[in-house]
Coordinates of C-alpha atoms in Angstrom, one line a residue:
X1 CA 26.8 22.5 24.2
X2 CA 28.3 19.4 25.9
X3 CA 30.2 21.2 28.8
X4 CA 29.0 19.8 32.1
X5 CA 28.7 16.2 31.0
X6 CA 25.4 14.7 32.1
X7 CA 24.4 18.1 33.4
X8 CA 25.2 19.9 30.1
X9 CA 22.4 21.9 28.3
X10 CA 22.5 19.2 25.6
X11 CA 22.0 16.3 28.1
X12 CA 19.2 18.1 29.8
X13 CA 17.4 18.8 26.5
X14 CA 17.8 15.2 25.4
X15 CA 16.2 14.0 28.7
X16 CA 13.4 16.5 28.2
X17 CA 14.3 18.6 31.3
X18 CA 14.5 21.7 29.1
X19 CA 13.0 22.4 25.7
X20 CA 14.8 23.1 22.5
X21 CA 14.3 26.9 22.8
X22 CA 15.8 26.8 26.3
X23 CA 18.7 24.9 24.9
X24 CA 19.3 27.7 22.3
X25 CA 19.2 30.4 25.0
X26 CA 21.5 28.4 27.3
X27 CA 23.9 27.7 24.5
X28 CA 23.9 31.4 23.3
X29 CA 24.6 32.5 26.9
X30 CA 27.5 30.0 27.1
X31 CA 28.9 31.2 23.8
X32 CA 28.8 34.8 24.9
X33 CA 30.6 34.0 28.1
X34 CA 33.2 31.9 26.2
X35 CA 33.6 34.7 23.6
X36 CA 34.0 37.3 26.3
X37 CA 36.6 35.2 28.2
X38 CA 38.5 34.5 25.0
X39 CA 38.4 38.1 23.8
X40 CA 36.3 37.2 20.7
X41 CA 33.6 39.6 19.4
X42 CA 30.5 37.7 18.2
X43 CA 28.8 39.2 15.1
X44 CA 25.5 41.0 15.9
X45 CA 23.6 38.4 13.8
X46 CA 25.0 35.5 15.9
X47 CA 22.1 33.0 16.5
X48 CA 22.3 29.4 17.6
X49 CA 18.5 29.0 16.7
X50 CA 19.2 30.0 13.1
X51 CA 22.0 27.4 12.8
X52 CA 19.7 24.7 14.0
X53 CA 16.9 25.8 11.7
X54 CA 19.4 25.8 8.8
X55 CA 20.3 22.2 9.6
X56 CA 16.6 21.2 9.8
X57 CA 15.8 22.9 6.5
X58 CA 18.5 20.8 4.8
X59 CA 17.6 17.6 6.6
X60 CA 16.6 14.6 4.5
X61 CA 15.6 11.0 5.2
X62 CA 18.1 8.4 4.0
X63 CA 15.9 6.7 1.4
X64 CA 18.0 3.6 0.9
X65 CA 18.0 2.9 4.7
X66 CA 14.3 3.5 4.9
X67 CA 13.8 1.0 2.0
X68 CA 16.0 -1.5 3.9
X69 CA 13.9 -1.1 7.0
X70 CA 10.8 -1.8 4.9
X71 CA 12.4 -5.0 3.4
X72 CA 13.4 -6.2 6.9
X73 CA 9.9 -5.5 8.2
X74 CA 8.4 -7.5 5.3
X75 CA 10.8 -10.4 6.3
X76 CA 9.5 -10.6 9.8
X77 CA 11.7 -8.1 11.6
X78 CA 10.3 -5.5 14.0
X79 CA 11.7 -2.1 13.3
X80 CA 12.3 0.7 15.8
X81 CA 13.8 4.2 15.8
X82 CA 15.6 4.9 19.1
X83 CA 16.6 8.5 19.0
X84 CA 18.1 11.2 21.2
X85 CA 15.5 13.9 20.7
X86 CA 14.3 17.1 22.3
X87 CA 10.9 18.7 23.1
X88 CA 10.7 21.0 20.2
X89 CA 9.0 24.3 20.9
X90 CA 11.2 26.2 18.4
X91 CA 10.1 28.3 15.3
X92 CA 11.2 25.3 13.1
X93 CA 9.2 22.7 15.0
X94 CA 7.1 21.7 12.0
X95 CA 10.3 19.9 10.7
X96 CA 10.4 17.7 13.9
X97 CA 6.6 17.1 13.7
X98 CA 6.8 16.1 10.0
X99 CA 9.8 13.8 10.6
X100 CA 8.3 12.0 13.6
X101 CA 5.0 11.6 11.7
X102 CA 6.8 10.0 8.8
X103 CA 8.9 7.7 11.0
X104 CA 5.8 6.5 12.9
X105 CA 4.2 5.6 9.6
X106 CA 7.1 3.4 8.5
X107 CA 8.4 1.8 11.8
X108 CA 6.8 -0.4 14.3
X109 CA 8.0 1.8 17.2
X110 CA 9.6 5.2 17.7
X111 CA 11.3 5.9 21.1
X112 CA 12.3 9.5 21.9
X113 CA 14.7 10.1 24.7
X114 CA 12.9 13.3 25.8
X115 CA 9.7 11.3 26.5
X116 CA 11.6 8.9 28.7
X117 CA 13.9 11.1 30.7
X118 CA 16.8 8.9 29.6
X119 CA 19.1 9.3 26.6
X120 CA 21.6 7.2 24.6
X121 CA 24.1 6.0 25.9
X122 CA 22.3 5.6 29.3
X123 CA 21.7 1.8 29.6
X124 CA 18.1 2.2 30.8
X125 CA 16.9 3.5 27.4
X126 CA 18.2 0.3 25.7
X127 CA 16.5 -1.8 28.4
X128 CA 13.3 0.1 27.7
X129 CA 13.6 -0.5 24.0
X130 CA 14.1 -4.3 24.5
X131 CA 11.0 -4.5 26.7
X132 CA 8.9 -2.4 24.3
X133 CA 9.9 -4.7 21.4
X134 CA 9.6 -7.8 23.5
X135 CA 13.1 -8.8 22.2
X136 CA 16.2 -10.5 23.7
X137 CA 19.5 -8.6 23.1
X138 CA 20.8 -11.3 20.8
X139 CA 17.8 -10.8 18.5
X140 CA 18.6 -7.1 18.0
X141 CA 20.7 -5.2 15.5
X142 CA 21.4 -1.6 16.5
X143 CA 22.6 1.0 14.0
X144 CA 24.0 4.3 15.2
X145 CA 26.4 6.9 13.7
X146 CA 28.0 7.7 17.2
X147 CA 30.3 4.9 18.4
X148 CA 29.7 5.8 22.1
X149 CA 26.0 5.0 21.7
X150 CA 26.9 1.4 20.5
X151 CA 28.9 0.4 23.6
X152 CA 26.0 -0.3 26.0
X153 CA 24.2 -2.2 23.3
X154 CA 27.3 -4.4 22.7
X155 CA 27.7 -5.0 26.4
X156 CA 24.1 -6.2 26.6
X157 CA 24.8 -8.6 23.7
X158 CA 23.2 -6.8 20.7
X159 CA 24.8 -6.8 17.3
X160 CA 25.8 -3.3 16.3
X161 CA 26.6 -1.4 13.1
X162 CA 28.5 2.0 13.1
X163 CA 26.9 4.0 10.4
X164 CA 29.4 5.8 8.1
X165 CA 28.2 5.5 4.5
X166 CA 25.0 3.9 3.3
X167 CA 26.5 1.1 1.1
X168 CA 28.7 -0.2 3.9
X169 CA 25.8 -0.2 6.3
X170 CA 23.6 -2.1 4.0
X171 CA 26.3 -4.7 3.4
X172 CA 26.8 -5.2 7.1
X173 CA 23.1 -5.3 7.7
X174 CA 22.7 -7.9 5.0
X175 CA 25.3 -10.1 6.7
X176 CA 23.8 -9.8 10.1
X177 CA 20.1 -10.2 9.1
X178 CA 20.5 -12.7 6.3
X179 CA 18.1 -10.6 4.2
X180 CA 19.1 -9.3 0.8
X181 CA 19.0 -5.5 0.8
X182 CA 21.3 -4.5 -2.1
X183 CA 19.1 -5.9 -4.9
X184 CA 18.1 -3.9 -7.9
X185 CA 14.5 -5.0 -7.5
X186 CA 12.4 -2.3 -6.0
X187 CA 10.8 -3.3 -2.7
X188 CA 7.1 -2.9 -2.2
X189 CA 6.2 0.5 -0.7
X190 CA 4.8 0.6 2.9
X191 CA 1.2 -0.5 2.9
X192 CA -1.4 0.6 5.4
X193 CA -3.2 -1.9 7.5
X194 CA -7.0 -1.7 7.8
X195 CA -6.9 -2.2 11.6
X196 CA -4.3 0.5 12.1
X197 CA -5.6 3.4 10.0
X198 CA -8.3 6.1 10.4
X199 CA -11.7 5.3 9.1
X200 CA -14.5 7.8 8.6
X201 CA -18.2 7.7 7.6
X202 CA -20.1 10.4 5.8
X203 CA -24.0 10.5 5.7
X204 CA -24.9 11.5 2.2
X205 CA -28.7 11.4 2.7
X206 CA -31.0 9.3 4.7
X207 CA -30.1 5.6 4.2
X208 CA -26.9 6.3 2.3
X209 CA -23.4 6.7 3.8
X210 CA -19.9 6.5 2.3
X211 CA -17.0 5.0 4.2
X212 CA -13.4 6.2 3.7
X213 CA -9.9 6.0 5.0
X214 CA -7.8 9.0 5.7
X215 CA -4.1 9.8 6.2
X216 CA -1.9 12.9 6.0
X217 CA -2.1 16.7 6.0
X218 CA -2.0 19.1 3.1
X219 CA -3.9 19.6 -0.2
X220 CA -6.6 16.9 -0.5
X221 CA -6.2 13.9 -2.9
X222 CA -9.3 11.7 -3.2
X223 CA -8.8 8.1 -4.4
X224 CA -11.7 6.3 -6.1
X225 CA -11.4 2.5 -6.7
X226 CA -13.0 0.3 -9.4
X227 CA -14.6 -3.2 -9.7
X228 CA -14.4 -5.5 -7.7
X229 CA -12.2 -3.7 -5.3
X230 CA -12.0 -1.8 -2.0
X231 CA -10.3 1.3 -0.6
X232 CA -7.5 -1.2 0.2
X233 CA -6.6 -1.3 -3.5
X234 CA -4.8 2.0 -2.7
X235 CA -2.9 0.5 0.4
X236 CA 0.5 1.3 -1.2
X237 CA -0.4 4.8 -2.4
X238 CA -2.0 6.1 0.9
X239 CA 1.2 6.3 3.0
X240 CA 3.4 7.4 0.0
X241 CA 1.1 10.4 -0.8
X242 CA 0.8 11.3 2.9
X243 CA 4.6 11.3 3.1
X244 CA 4.7 13.6 0.1
X245 CA 2.6 16.2 2.0
X246 CA -1.0 15.5 1.0
X247 CA -4.2 14.7 2.9
X248 CA -5.2 11.4 1.3
X249 CA -8.9 10.2 1.4
X250 CA -9.5 6.8 -0.1
X251 CA -13.2 6.2 -0.7
X252 CA -15.0 2.9 -0.4
X253 CA -17.3 3.5 -3.4
X254 CA -21.1 3.1 -3.1
X255 CA -22.2 -0.6 -3.0
X256 CA -18.9 -1.8 -1.5
X257 CA -17.8 -2.8 2.0
X258 CA -19.0 -0.4 4.7
X259 CA -20.5 2.1 2.3
X260 CA -24.2 1.6 1.7
X261 CA -25.4 -0.7 -1.0
X262 CA -28.9 0.6 -1.9
X263 CA -31.1 -2.0 -3.9
X264 CA -32.2 0.5 -6.5
X265 CA -30.1 0.2 -9.7
X266 CA -30.5 4.0 -10.4
X267 CA -28.4 4.7 -7.3
X268 CA -25.4 3.5 -9.3
X269 CA -25.7 5.8 -12.3
X270 CA -22.7 8.1 -12.9
X271 CA -25.0 11.1 -12.4
X272 CA -26.0 9.9 -8.9
X273 CA -22.5 8.7 -8.0
X274 CA -21.1 12.1 -8.9
X275 CA -23.9 14.0 -7.1
X276 CA -23.1 11.9 -4.0
X277 CA -19.3 12.6 -4.3
X278 CA -20.0 16.4 -4.4
X279 CA -22.1 16.0 -1.2
X280 CA -19.3 13.9 0.4
X281 CA -16.9 16.8 -0.2
X282 CA -19.4 19.3 1.2
X283 CA -19.9 17.3 4.4
X284 CA -16.2 17.2 4.9
X285 CA -15.9 20.9 4.2
X286 CA -13.5 20.3 1.3
X287 CA -14.2 22.9 -1.5
X288 CA -11.8 21.3 -4.0
X289 CA -9.7 18.1 -4.3
X290 CA -7.4 16.3 -6.7
X291 CA -9.4 13.3 -7.9
X292 CA -7.5 10.1 -8.8
X293 CA -9.5 7.1 -10.1
X294 CA -8.9 3.6 -11.4
X295 CA -11.3 1.4 -13.5
X296 CA -14.9 2.6 -12.7
X297 CA -13.3 5.1 -10.4
X298 CA -11.6 6.6 -13.5
X299 CA -15.0 7.1 -15.1
X300 CA -16.2 8.9 -11.9
X301 CA -13.2 11.3 -11.8
X302 CA -13.6 12.2 -15.5
X303 CA -17.3 12.9 -15.0
X304 CA -16.6 15.0 -11.9
X305 CA -14.1 17.0 -14.0
X306 CA -16.8 17.5 -16.7
X307 CA -19.9 18.1 -14.5
X308 CA -18.4 19.6 -11.3
X309 CA -15.2 21.2 -12.5
X310 CA -15.3 23.8 -9.6
X311 CA -14.7 20.9 -7.1
X312 CA -11.8 19.4 -9.0
X313 CA -8.3 21.0 -8.7
X314 CA -6.8 18.3 -11.0
X315 CA -7.8 14.9 -12.2
X316 CA -5.9 11.6 -12.8
X317 CA -7.1 8.3 -14.2
X318 CA -5.3 4.9 -14.2
X319 CA -6.1 2.7 -17.1
X320 CA -9.6 4.2 -17.8
X321 CA -9.5 6.7 -20.8
X322 CA -11.8 9.6 -21.4
X323 CA -14.1 9.6 -24.5
X324 CA -16.9 12.0 -25.1
X325 CA -20.3 10.4 -25.7
X326 CA -21.2 9.8 -29.3
X327 CA -24.8 10.8 -30.2
X328 CA -24.6 8.9 -33.5
X329 CA -24.3 5.4 -32.1
X330 CA -26.4 3.8 -29.4
X331 CA -24.0 3.0 -26.5
X332 CA -25.2 -0.7 -26.2
X333 CA -24.7 -1.3 -29.9
X334 CA -21.3 0.3 -29.7
X335 CA -20.2 -1.8 -26.7
X336 CA -21.2 -5.0 -28.6
X337 CA -18.4 -4.2 -31.2
X338 CA -15.8 -4.7 -28.4
X339 CA -15.4 -8.4 -27.6
X340 CA -13.3 -7.5 -24.5
X341 CA -16.5 -6.0 -23.0
X342 CA -18.7 -9.1 -23.4
X343 CA -18.5 -9.7 -19.6
X344 CA -20.4 -6.4 -19.1
X345 CA -23.5 -7.9 -20.9
X346 CA -23.3 -11.0 -18.8
X347 CA -23.4 -8.6 -15.8
X348 CA -26.7 -7.0 -16.9
X349 CA -29.3 -9.6 -15.7
X350 CA -29.9 -9.0 -12.0
X351 CA -29.1 -12.0 -9.9
X352 CA -27.3 -14.1 -12.5
X353 CA -23.7 -12.8 -12.1
X354 CA -24.3 -12.3 -8.3
X355 CA -25.1 -16.0 -7.8
X356 CA -21.9 -17.1 -9.6
X357 CA -19.5 -14.5 -8.0
X358 CA -20.9 -15.0 -4.5
X359 CA -20.7 -18.8 -4.6
X360 CA -17.0 -18.7 -3.6
X361 CA -15.9 -15.1 -3.0
X362 CA -12.2 -16.1 -2.4
X363 CA -12.1 -18.0 -5.7
X364 CA -13.8 -15.1 -7.5
X365 CA -11.3 -12.5 -6.3
X366 CA -8.3 -14.8 -7.1
X367 CA -9.6 -15.3 -10.6
X368 CA -10.3 -11.6 -11.3
X369 CA -7.5 -9.9 -9.5
X370 CA -4.3 -11.4 -10.9
X371 CA -0.9 -10.0 -12.0
X372 CA 0.0 -10.3 -15.7
X373 CA 3.6 -11.3 -14.7
X374 CA 4.5 -15.0 -14.7
X375 CA 4.2 -15.8 -11.1
X376 CA 1.8 -17.8 -8.9
X377 CA -1.8 -16.6 -9.5
X378 CA -2.9 -13.5 -7.7
X379 CA 0.4 -12.7 -6.0
X380 CA -0.9 -9.1 -5.8
X381 CA -3.8 -10.0 -3.5
X382 CA -3.2 -12.7 -0.9
X383 CA -2.9 -13.3 2.8
X384 CA -4.5 -10.7 5.2
X385 CA -5.4 -8.4 2.2
X386 CA -7.3 -11.2 0.5
X387 CA -9.1 -12.1 3.7
X388 CA -10.1 -8.4 4.2
X389 CA -11.5 -8.2 0.6
X390 CA -13.4 -11.5 1.2
X391 CA -14.9 -10.0 4.4
X392 CA -16.0 -6.8 2.6
X393 CA -17.8 -8.8 -0.1
X394 CA -19.4 -11.1 2.4
X395 CA -20.9 -8.0 4.0
X396 CA -21.9 -6.1 0.9
X397 CA -22.4 -8.8 -1.7
X398 CA -22.0 -8.2 -5.5
X399 CA -25.3 -6.6 -6.3
X400 CA -24.2 -3.0 -5.7
X401 CA -20.9 -3.3 -7.5
X402 CA -22.6 -5.0 -10.5
X403 CA -25.3 -2.3 -10.6
X404 CA -22.6 0.1 -11.8
X405 CA -22.6 -1.8 -15.1
X406 CA -26.5 -1.7 -15.3
X407 CA -26.7 2.0 -16.1
X408 CA -25.2 2.0 -19.7
X409 CA -27.9 4.0 -21.3
X410 CA -28.6 6.5 -18.4
X411 CA -24.8 7.1 -18.2
X412 CA -24.6 7.7 -22.0
X413 CA -27.6 10.1 -22.0
X414 CA -26.1 12.1 -19.1
X415 CA -22.7 12.2 -20.9
X416 CA -24.4 13.4 -24.1
X417 CA -25.5 16.6 -22.2
X418 CA -21.8 17.5 -21.9
X419 CA -20.4 16.0 -25.1
X420 CA -19.1 19.4 -26.4
X421 CA -17.4 20.4 -23.1
X422 CA -13.7 20.2 -22.6
X423 CA -11.8 19.2 -19.4
X424 CA -9.5 22.2 -18.8
X425 CA -7.8 21.5 -15.4
X426 CA -4.5 19.7 -15.2
X427 CA -5.0 16.0 -16.0
X428 CA -3.0 12.8 -15.9
X429 CA -3.6 9.6 -17.8
X430 CA -1.6 6.5 -16.8
X431 CA -1.8 3.6 -19.3
X432 CA -0.7 0.0 -18.6
X433 CA 0.8 -2.0 -21.5
X434 CA -0.7 -5.3 -20.5
X435 CA -4.2 -4.3 -19.6
X436 CA -6.3 -6.4 -22.0
X437 CA -9.6 -4.7 -21.4
X438 CA -8.6 -1.0 -21.0
X439 CA -5.8 -1.1 -23.6
X440 CA -3.6 2.0 -24.0
X441 CA -4.7 2.5 -27.6
X442 CA -8.2 3.3 -26.3
X443 CA -6.7 6.6 -24.9
X444 CA -5.7 7.9 -28.3
X445 CA -7.0 11.4 -29.1
X446 CA -7.7 12.4 -25.5
X447 CA -5.6 15.6 -25.9
X448 CA -8.4 17.0 -28.2
X449 CA -10.7 17.1 -25.2
X450 CA -8.2 17.6 -22.4
X451 CA -5.7 20.3 -23.4
X452 CA -3.7 20.0 -20.2
X453 CA -3.3 16.2 -20.4
X454 CA 0.0 14.7 -19.1
X455 CA 0.6 11.1 -20.0
X456 CA 2.6 8.3 -18.3
X457 CA 2.8 4.7 -19.3
X458 CA 3.9 1.5 -17.4
X459 CA 4.6 -1.2 -20.0
X460 CA 5.0 -4.2 -17.7
X461 CA 1.6 -3.8 -16.0
X462 CA -1.8 -5.2 -16.3
X463 CA -5.2 -3.9 -15.1
X464 CA -4.5 -3.7 -11.3
X465 CA -1.9 -0.9 -11.6
X466 CA -1.9 0.2 -7.9
X467 CA -1.2 -3.3 -6.7
X468 CA 0.9 -4.6 -9.6
X469 CA 3.4 -1.7 -9.9
X470 CA 2.9 0.3 -6.7
X471 CA 6.5 1.9 -6.5
X472 CA 6.4 3.0 -10.2
X473 CA 2.9 4.4 -9.8
X474 CA 3.8 6.2 -6.6
X475 CA 6.7 7.9 -8.3
X476 CA 4.4 9.0 -11.2
X477 CA 1.7 10.3 -8.9
X478 CA 4.0 12.2 -6.5
X479 CA 5.9 13.8 -9.4
X480 CA 2.7 14.9 -11.1
X481 CA 1.1 16.2 -7.8
X482 CA 4.2 18.1 -6.8
X483 CA 4.2 19.8 -10.3
X484 CA 0.6 21.1 -10.1
X485 CA 0.1 24.8 -9.9
X486 CA -0.2 25.8 -6.2
X487 CA -3.6 26.1 -4.6
X488 CA -5.0 29.6 -4.9
X489 CA -5.8 31.1 -1.5
X490 CA -9.4 30.8 -0.5
X491 CA -11.5 33.9 -0.8
X492 CA -12.6 35.3 2.6
X493 CA -16.3 34.6 1.9
X494 CA -16.9 34.5 5.7
X495 CA -16.3 38.3 5.8
X496 CA -19.4 39.0 3.8

């Protein structure tokens, strides 16, 4: 593999002069010649390609190091992967594609030797990295598991760490960076940035469009937010679910941000919202999706599971329980018996709540979206994220979002038409111990109506689950999604 130094098959592959498949055939030829000269008989199944594919199949990302990179990035460091890599045209090339895709999601920059025609330890690749990062050598820490690759970096004045075992690396990295990396506290997951993510727009019917953000490849998971939020509520879930092998679509619900906010209150009934969501899936050519909702989004996904079950592969709700409609008690009278829902009656009179909430949008959001933990107010929504929320509501106003609350009776009557139905697909209910409005006890008895219900609970969490406890929620969602029965192959209707 290395015979021939800078002209070896390996060096040529790393500089991108030959592809990975060519490296395999050159290595196999070299092995045959070596075997023949040494009087060794190679087994008939001998295959360099298979050995590489076996390594790729067992390859995993070092999660603690990835977490450390995330913490450093949050503390103002730029992060970069500088890798000796090949142009992969092999049968196992999906591994390389998936790995590169994942790294680009979590690092500011990924530099591959085969794209530059230079490889570590050639000094020019280090010079290129410094220029790309706009960094001086003394501002850089380089980690590598091959000592030879560290030498040019040291000569340029970079701090270096030879990677042997993870714990030692993290200790050295802590000392060099001054950032604590070995804490028990879970770092925030990678969030996606509104200016650096794919946005899409779907025309539902004349005058109504839905805006969404999309990431990843695989089975579709559709995320539906609540009040007063944005697709950005899911910023910590979108990359994590994409990493886990799903195509994530985070909707901006009707009335919010860049989705249309029609003036007619009837546009915000659950019946109309669900009808629009079915059209949204149609226009994207998605026959079936896993639906995950929070707050009002939770109501939407339960209703989709009830009224459009053929479109729903599985359903998950955060905080919002499912209850079948009760024909015996008028919904408005029933709501009046819950003091925690008084605010919903204040929201009924068009124009009143709008005037108050729109007076100072920043203050409104800080008052409403707060963590239950003892810390400065609204630590879960601040800085650029808060500014993005404010811009969205300056654009859309609060009239559309509040109209969701102004359909109590229409929603109840529609739900009554399905009061005897059950939700039979796999379902997940995540309750939060400190949610004062949607308290976990409200979810009692759901199993009667949802036979395949799986429950999870996060005790130290208030209403804003995705932002308050993102790492815990990501673990719950990924585990549940990975445990779902596989997608059944689509029937070949096109042959008819």
